[in-house]
């Protein structure tokens, strides 16, 4: 049975670099590449949210919702299924135009066509019924509205596995490759543009795949070790979303989708 990375032993030891993390937490240490990815996604999304009424589904502790508002959104509603996350979001202080509520991303408590933009990062891999999730994303958007999403690229982070196999990450229901994600999105949106974060060389990813087909745990560990070793040279601009195809393979898949 696959098991999660061992917990961190303090704020910054090497063991902490191996810990599975699903959201940024206030005052808590996180591997630098994950922090760069989280922040770069919201910085990218801000360009599409200026002047818009925005939903941030699976908002966690709300740092991204606040960033979108401060970068020019008209209003932002942050939703998360975790009561603890929403409590932390509300404890972060009042930002005019930002509101937080407990809600499941597959059933948002709003009327049809409520939003201009729906942001939902690192969410679909957690949801049993991904088709219902995408249908709900489409429902709450007005015609011409945008859905901005992201999910880990299985070909990199869980190399050698198929979509039917349970992911290494115990919090994930399934993980997608580029073709699988796109095939789901196009069933619900009139246009889909794929992007990626955190590029790795194609030859490296192919090697991971060969290892992972025989030794899945080893492939995951090798990839994490590669990231640990490059921490001293890591930069935030390396993680900014870029259109696909790219020269190499992204660790994170992203999509800019438009409702008809």
mmCIF file of C-alpha atoms in Angstrom:
data_model
loop_
_atom_site.group_PDB
_atom_site.id
_atom_site.type_symbol
_atom_site.label_atom_id
_atom_site.label_comp_id
_atom_site.label_asym_id
_atom_site.label_seq_id
_atom_site.Cartn_x
_atom_site.Cartn_y
_atom_site.Cartn_z
ATOM 1 C CA UNK A 1 0.000 0.000 0.000
ATOM 2 C CA UNK A 2 1.219 3.471 -0.842
ATOM 3 C CA UNK A 3 1.787 5.748 2.114
ATOM 4 C CA UNK A 4 2.226 9.519 2.442
ATOM 5 C CA UNK A 5 5.557 11.165 2.907
ATOM 6 C CA UNK A 6 6.639 11.205 6.545
ATOM 7 C CA UNK A 7 5.642 14.337 8.462
ATOM 8 C CA UNK A 8 8.004 17.239 8.805
ATOM 9 C CA UNK A 9 10.227 17.223 11.858
ATOM 10 C CA UNK A 10 10.305 20.945 12.428
ATOM 11 C CA UNK A 11 10.096 24.020 10.242
ATOM 12 C CA UNK A 12 12.608 23.358 7.546
ATOM 13 C CA UNK A 13 14.418 20.058 8.052
ATOM 14 C CA UNK A 14 14.982 17.917 4.981
ATOM 15 C CA UNK A 15 12.207 15.558 6.082
ATOM 16 C CA UNK A 16 9.798 18.443 5.682
ATOM 17 C CA UNK A 17 10.611 18.591 1.985
ATOM 18 C CA UNK A 18 8.995 15.167 1.555
ATOM 19 C CA UNK A 19 5.714 15.952 3.305
ATOM 20 C CA UNK A 20 2.488 15.831 1.304
ATOM 21 C CA UNK A 21 0.950 19.310 1.416
ATOM 22 C CA UNK A 22 -2.507 20.177 0.152
ATOM 23 C CA UNK A 23 -2.825 23.845 1.100
ATOM 24 C CA UNK A 24 -0.788 26.758 2.334
ATOM 25 C CA UNK A 25 -1.293 27.335 6.058
ATOM 26 C CA UNK A 26 -0.627 30.525 7.919
ATOM 27 C CA UNK A 27 2.830 30.506 9.503
ATOM 28 C CA UNK A 28 3.559 26.913 8.443
ATOM 29 C CA UNK A 29 6.651 25.904 6.495
ATOM 30 C CA UNK A 30 6.168 24.502 2.982
ATOM 31 C CA UNK A 31 8.587 23.192 0.336
ATOM 32 C CA UNK A 32 9.635 26.203 -1.738
ATOM 33 C CA UNK A 33 8.512 24.810 -5.101
ATOM 34 C CA UNK A 34 4.961 24.309 -3.777
ATOM 35 C CA UNK A 35 4.812 27.847 -2.423
ATOM 36 C CA UNK A 36 6.084 29.224 -5.746
ATOM 37 C CA UNK A 37 3.479 27.199 -7.664
ATOM 38 C CA UNK A 38 0.587 28.311 -5.445
ATOM 39 C CA UNK A 39 1.461 31.999 -5.657
ATOM 40 C CA UNK A 40 2.273 31.929 -9.387
ATOM 41 C CA UNK A 41 -1.136 30.431 -10.186
ATOM 42 C CA UNK A 42 -3.002 33.251 -8.481
ATOM 43 C CA UNK A 43 -0.729 35.908 -9.952
ATOM 44 C CA UNK A 44 -1.556 34.502 -13.401
ATOM 45 C CA UNK A 45 -5.289 34.325 -12.642
ATOM 46 C CA UNK A 46 -5.414 37.945 -11.471
ATOM 47 C CA UNK A 47 -5.082 39.169 -15.053
ATOM 48 C CA UNK A 48 -8.411 37.495 -15.929
ATOM 49 C CA UNK A 49 -10.249 38.648 -12.800
ATOM 50 C CA UNK A 50 -9.939 42.425 -13.003
ATOM 51 C CA UNK A 51 -13.374 44.003 -12.833
ATOM 52 C CA UNK A 52 -15.007 40.562 -12.554
ATOM 53 C CA UNK A 53 -17.236 38.854 -10.036
ATOM 54 C CA UNK A 54 -15.122 35.838 -9.037
ATOM 55 C CA UNK A 55 -15.601 32.535 -7.206
ATOM 56 C CA UNK A 56 -12.530 30.860 -5.718
ATOM 57 C CA UNK A 57 -13.581 27.226 -5.178
ATOM 58 C CA UNK A 58 -11.353 25.251 -2.792
ATOM 59 C CA UNK A 59 -9.898 28.546 -1.588
ATOM 60 C CA UNK A 60 -8.133 27.104 1.458
ATOM 61 C CA UNK A 61 -7.200 29.812 3.943
ATOM 62 C CA UNK A 62 -8.121 32.530 1.457
ATOM 63 C CA UNK A 63 -4.775 34.093 0.560
ATOM 64 C CA UNK A 64 -5.550 33.679 -3.163
ATOM 65 C CA UNK A 65 -9.024 35.175 -2.854
ATOM 66 C CA UNK A 66 -7.549 38.239 -1.179
ATOM 67 C CA UNK A 67 -4.826 38.524 -3.820
ATOM 68 C CA UNK A 68 -7.422 38.468 -6.625
ATOM 69 C CA UNK A 69 -9.425 41.194 -4.913
ATOM 70 C CA UNK A 70 -6.376 43.374 -4.325
ATOM 71 C CA UNK A 71 -5.363 42.960 -7.975
ATOM 72 C CA UNK A 72 -8.644 44.396 -9.241
ATOM 73 C CA UNK A 73 -11.507 41.884 -9.021
ATOM 74 C CA UNK A 74 -14.923 43.470 -8.427
ATOM 75 C CA UNK A 75 -15.878 40.907 -5.770
ATOM 76 C CA UNK A 76 -14.539 37.492 -4.692
ATOM 77 C CA UNK A 77 -16.414 34.683 -2.948
ATOM 78 C CA UNK A 78 -14.097 32.031 -1.505
ATOM 79 C CA UNK A 79 -15.486 28.541 -0.892
ATOM 80 C CA UNK A 80 -13.934 25.528 0.779
ATOM 81 C CA UNK A 81 -15.361 22.266 2.108
ATOM 82 C CA UNK A 82 -13.094 22.520 5.180
ATOM 83 C CA UNK A 83 -14.622 24.433 8.090
ATOM 84 C CA UNK A 84 -11.147 24.883 9.561
ATOM 85 C CA UNK A 85 -9.831 26.458 6.349
ATOM 86 C CA UNK A 86 -12.762 28.876 6.178
ATOM 87 C CA UNK A 87 -12.292 29.784 9.849
ATOM 88 C CA UNK A 88 -8.664 30.643 9.103
ATOM 89 C CA UNK A 89 -9.698 32.609 6.017
ATOM 90 C CA UNK A 90 -12.188 34.683 8.011
ATOM 91 C CA UNK A 91 -9.651 35.200 10.797
ATOM 92 C CA UNK A 92 -7.326 36.821 8.270
ATOM 93 C CA UNK A 93 -9.221 40.101 8.593
ATOM 94 C CA UNK A 94 -11.837 41.909 6.582
ATOM 95 C CA UNK A 95 -11.116 42.730 2.956
ATOM 96 C CA UNK A 96 -13.927 44.759 1.370
ATOM 97 C CA UNK A 97 -15.436 42.725 -1.444
ATOM 98 C CA UNK A 98 -14.168 39.328 -0.202
ATOM 99 C CA UNK A 99 -16.479 36.808 1.490
ATOM 100 C CA UNK A 100 -15.872 33.225 2.608
ATOM 101 C CA UNK A 101 -18.276 30.314 3.026
ATOM 102 C CA UNK A 102 -18.189 26.558 3.597
ATOM 103 C CA UNK A 103 -19.274 24.792 0.399
ATOM 104 C CA UNK A 104 -18.488 21.767 -1.736
ATOM 105 C CA UNK A 105 -17.088 22.642 -5.176
ATOM 106 C CA UNK A 106 -19.610 20.247 -6.740
ATOM 107 C CA UNK A 107 -22.554 22.143 -5.217
ATOM 108 C CA UNK A 108 -21.996 25.879 -4.814
ATOM 109 C CA UNK A 109 -24.810 27.774 -3.047
ATOM 110 C CA UNK A 110 -25.490 30.286 -5.842
ATOM 111 C CA UNK A 111 -27.824 30.740 -8.809
ATOM 112 C CA UNK A 112 -26.939 29.848 -12.386
ATOM 113 C CA UNK A 113 -24.643 32.349 -14.097
ATOM 114 C CA UNK A 114 -23.596 34.049 -10.865
ATOM 115 C CA UNK A 115 -19.926 34.607 -11.767
ATOM 116 C CA UNK A 116 -17.733 35.993 -14.518
ATOM 117 C CA UNK A 117 -14.747 33.864 -13.455
ATOM 118 C CA UNK A 118 -14.412 30.661 -11.451
ATOM 119 C CA UNK A 119 -10.934 29.908 -10.104
ATOM 120 C CA UNK A 120 -10.405 26.383 -8.769
ATOM 121 C CA UNK A 121 -6.807 25.300 -8.350
ATOM 122 C CA UNK A 122 -5.654 21.799 -7.313
ATOM 123 C CA UNK A 123 -9.246 20.626 -6.851
ATOM 124 C CA UNK A 124 -10.366 18.143 -9.502
ATOM 125 C CA UNK A 125 -7.921 15.454 -8.331
ATOM 126 C CA UNK A 126 -9.713 15.381 -4.946
ATOM 127 C CA UNK A 127 -13.231 14.875 -6.290
ATOM 128 C CA UNK A 128 -14.886 11.494 -6.874
ATOM 129 C CA UNK A 129 -17.316 12.773 -9.516
ATOM 130 C CA UNK A 130 -15.156 14.965 -11.725
ATOM 131 C CA UNK A 131 -17.910 15.334 -14.345
ATOM 132 C CA UNK A 132 -20.285 16.773 -11.745
ATOM 133 C CA UNK A 133 -17.579 19.174 -10.622
ATOM 134 C CA UNK A 134 -17.041 20.459 -14.159
ATOM 135 C CA UNK A 135 -20.775 20.695 -14.825
ATOM 136 C CA UNK A 136 -21.116 22.796 -11.666
ATOM 137 C CA UNK A 137 -18.261 25.032 -12.784
ATOM 138 C CA UNK A 138 -20.093 25.650 -16.045
ATOM 139 C CA UNK A 139 -23.441 26.203 -14.293
ATOM 140 C CA UNK A 140 -22.281 29.043 -12.045
ATOM 141 C CA UNK A 141 -20.616 30.940 -14.908
ATOM 142 C CA UNK A 142 -22.462 33.366 -17.115
ATOM 143 C CA UNK A 143 -22.162 32.955 -20.911
ATOM 144 C CA UNK A 144 -18.614 33.830 -21.926
ATOM 145 C CA UNK A 145 -17.391 33.238 -18.375
ATOM 146 C CA UNK A 146 -13.963 31.766 -17.612
ATOM 147 C CA UNK A 147 -12.986 28.681 -15.643
ATOM 148 C CA UNK A 148 -9.346 28.638 -14.478
ATOM 149 C CA UNK A 149 -8.117 25.350 -13.044
ATOM 150 C CA UNK A 150 -4.997 23.339 -12.272
ATOM 151 C CA UNK A 151 -4.082 19.782 -11.348
ATOM 152 C CA UNK A 152 -0.860 17.762 -10.985
ATOM 153 C CA UNK A 153 0.448 16.062 -14.123
ATOM 154 C CA UNK A 154 0.461 12.319 -13.377
ATOM 155 C CA UNK A 155 3.147 11.684 -16.004
ATOM 156 C CA UNK A 156 5.575 13.616 -13.801
ATOM 157 C CA UNK A 157 4.474 13.291 -10.186
ATOM 158 C CA UNK A 158 3.190 9.690 -10.350
ATOM 159 C CA UNK A 159 5.091 8.439 -13.380
ATOM 160 C CA UNK A 160 4.225 5.086 -14.893
ATOM 161 C CA UNK A 161 0.721 4.858 -13.433
ATOM 162 C CA UNK A 162 -2.618 4.907 -15.251
ATOM 163 C CA UNK A 163 -5.629 7.022 -14.353
ATOM 164 C CA UNK A 164 -7.347 3.948 -12.908
ATOM 165 C CA UNK A 165 -4.590 3.393 -10.332
ATOM 166 C CA UNK A 166 -4.823 5.063 -6.947
ATOM 167 C CA UNK A 167 -2.349 7.959 -6.688
ATOM 168 C CA UNK A 168 0.615 7.985 -4.355
ATOM 169 C CA UNK A 169 -0.805 11.105 -2.693
ATOM 170 C CA UNK A 170 -3.395 9.797 -0.208
ATOM 171 C CA UNK A 171 -5.531 12.934 -0.596
ATOM 172 C CA UNK A 172 -6.051 12.423 -4.339
ATOM 173 C CA UNK A 173 -8.820 10.332 -5.906
ATOM 174 C CA UNK A 174 -7.217 10.276 -9.360
ATOM 175 C CA UNK A 175 -4.572 12.159 -11.306
ATOM 176 C CA UNK A 176 -4.610 13.161 -14.975
ATOM 177 C CA UNK A 177 -2.251 13.501 -17.874
ATOM 178 C CA UNK A 178 -2.660 16.240 -20.460
ATOM 179 C CA UNK A 179 -4.973 14.334 -22.838
ATOM 180 C CA UNK A 180 -7.212 13.043 -20.041
ATOM 181 C CA UNK A 181 -7.712 16.476 -18.531
ATOM 182 C CA UNK A 182 -8.452 18.099 -21.885
ATOM 183 C CA UNK A 183 -10.953 15.370 -22.839
ATOM 184 C CA UNK A 184 -12.994 16.150 -19.728
ATOM 185 C CA UNK A 185 -12.846 19.916 -20.051
ATOM 186 C CA UNK A 186 -14.004 20.057 -23.678
ATOM 187 C CA UNK A 187 -17.235 18.287 -22.719
ATOM 188 C CA UNK A 188 -18.243 21.294 -20.609
ATOM 189 C CA UNK A 189 -16.580 24.348 -22.186
ATOM 190 C CA UNK A 190 -16.578 25.765 -25.695
ATOM 191 C CA UNK A 191 -12.858 26.525 -25.713
ATOM 192 C CA UNK A 192 -9.967 25.113 -23.687
ATOM 193 C CA UNK A 193 -6.385 26.424 -23.615
ATOM 194 C CA UNK A 194 -3.883 24.254 -21.746
ATOM 195 C CA UNK A 195 -0.896 25.622 -19.859
ATOM 196 C CA UNK A 196 1.748 24.144 -17.608
ATOM 197 C CA UNK A 197 3.889 24.977 -14.593
ATOM 198 C CA UNK A 198 7.358 23.822 -13.594
ATOM 199 C CA UNK A 199 8.928 22.262 -16.690
ATOM 200 C CA UNK A 200 11.075 19.112 -16.615
ATOM 201 C CA UNK A 201 13.030 17.688 -19.537
ATOM 202 C CA UNK A 202 11.175 15.162 -21.706
ATOM 203 C CA UNK A 203 13.976 12.578 -21.430
ATOM 204 C CA UNK A 204 13.892 12.816 -17.642
ATOM 205 C CA UNK A 205 10.100 12.313 -17.575
ATOM 206 C CA UNK A 206 10.368 9.319 -19.932
ATOM 207 C CA UNK A 207 12.935 7.763 -17.599
ATOM 208 C CA UNK A 208 10.631 8.340 -14.631
ATOM 209 C CA UNK A 209 7.865 6.580 -16.559
ATOM 210 C CA UNK A 210 10.004 3.520 -17.224
ATOM 211 C CA UNK A 211 10.976 3.297 -13.565
ATOM 212 C CA UNK A 212 7.430 3.968 -12.376
ATOM 213 C CA UNK A 213 5.864 1.186 -14.404
ATOM 214 C CA UNK A 214 7.885 -1.320 -12.372
ATOM 215 C CA UNK A 215 8.601 0.540 -9.128
ATOM 216 C CA UNK A 216 6.027 3.336 -8.564
ATOM 217 C CA UNK A 217 7.318 4.304 -5.118
ATOM 218 C CA UNK A 218 10.868 4.628 -6.457
ATOM 219 C CA UNK A 219 9.809 6.950 -9.284
ATOM 220 C CA UNK A 220 8.025 9.256 -6.845
ATOM 221 C CA UNK A 221 11.044 9.336 -4.549
ATOM 222 C CA UNK A 222 13.428 10.027 -7.424
ATOM 223 C CA UNK A 223 11.365 12.979 -8.568
ATOM 224 C CA UNK A 224 11.113 14.421 -5.081
ATOM 225 C CA UNK A 225 14.863 13.988 -4.614
ATOM 226 C CA UNK A 226 15.478 15.872 -7.865
ATOM 227 C CA UNK A 227 13.439 18.804 -6.537
ATOM 228 C CA UNK A 228 15.166 18.789 -3.153
ATOM 229 C CA UNK A 229 18.572 18.936 -4.804
ATOM 230 C CA UNK A 230 17.610 21.963 -6.924
ATOM 231 C CA UNK A 231 16.131 24.022 -4.051
ATOM 232 C CA UNK A 232 19.168 26.367 -3.820
ATOM 233 C CA UNK A 233 18.657 27.413 -7.469
ATOM 234 C CA UNK A 234 14.861 27.496 -7.515
ATOM 235 C CA UNK A 235 13.197 30.748 -8.631
ATOM 236 C CA UNK A 236 9.557 31.788 -8.670
ATOM 237 C CA UNK A 237 9.621 32.695 -12.377
ATOM 238 C CA UNK A 238 10.369 29.045 -13.209
ATOM 239 C CA UNK A 239 6.866 28.161 -11.991
ATOM 240 C CA UNK A 240 4.834 30.781 -13.853
ATOM 241 C CA UNK A 241 2.181 29.192 -16.139
ATOM 242 C CA UNK A 242 3.151 28.900 -19.801
ATOM 243 C CA UNK A 243 1.119 27.687 -22.804
ATOM 244 C CA UNK A 244 1.367 24.093 -23.961
ATOM 245 C CA UNK A 245 3.004 22.488 -25.781
ATOM 246 C CA UNK A 246 6.291 23.422 -24.164
ATOM 247 C CA UNK A 247 9.826 22.131 -24.534
ATOM 248 C CA UNK A 248 9.533 19.398 -21.922
ATOM 249 C CA UNK A 249 6.768 18.286 -19.565
ATOM 250 C CA UNK A 250 5.019 20.387 -16.896
ATOM 251 C CA UNK A 251 4.645 19.140 -13.340
ATOM 252 C CA UNK A 252 1.308 20.961 -13.066
ATOM 253 C CA UNK A 253 -1.359 21.144 -15.775
ATOM 254 C CA UNK A 254 -3.504 24.277 -16.007
ATOM 255 C CA UNK A 255 -6.419 25.296 -18.189
ATOM 256 C CA UNK A 256 -8.164 28.482 -19.285
ATOM 257 C CA UNK A 257 -11.694 27.461 -20.286
ATOM 258 C CA UNK A 258 -14.518 29.574 -21.686
ATOM 259 C CA UNK A 259 -18.223 28.859 -21.415
ATOM 260 C CA UNK A 260 -20.223 29.271 -24.634
#
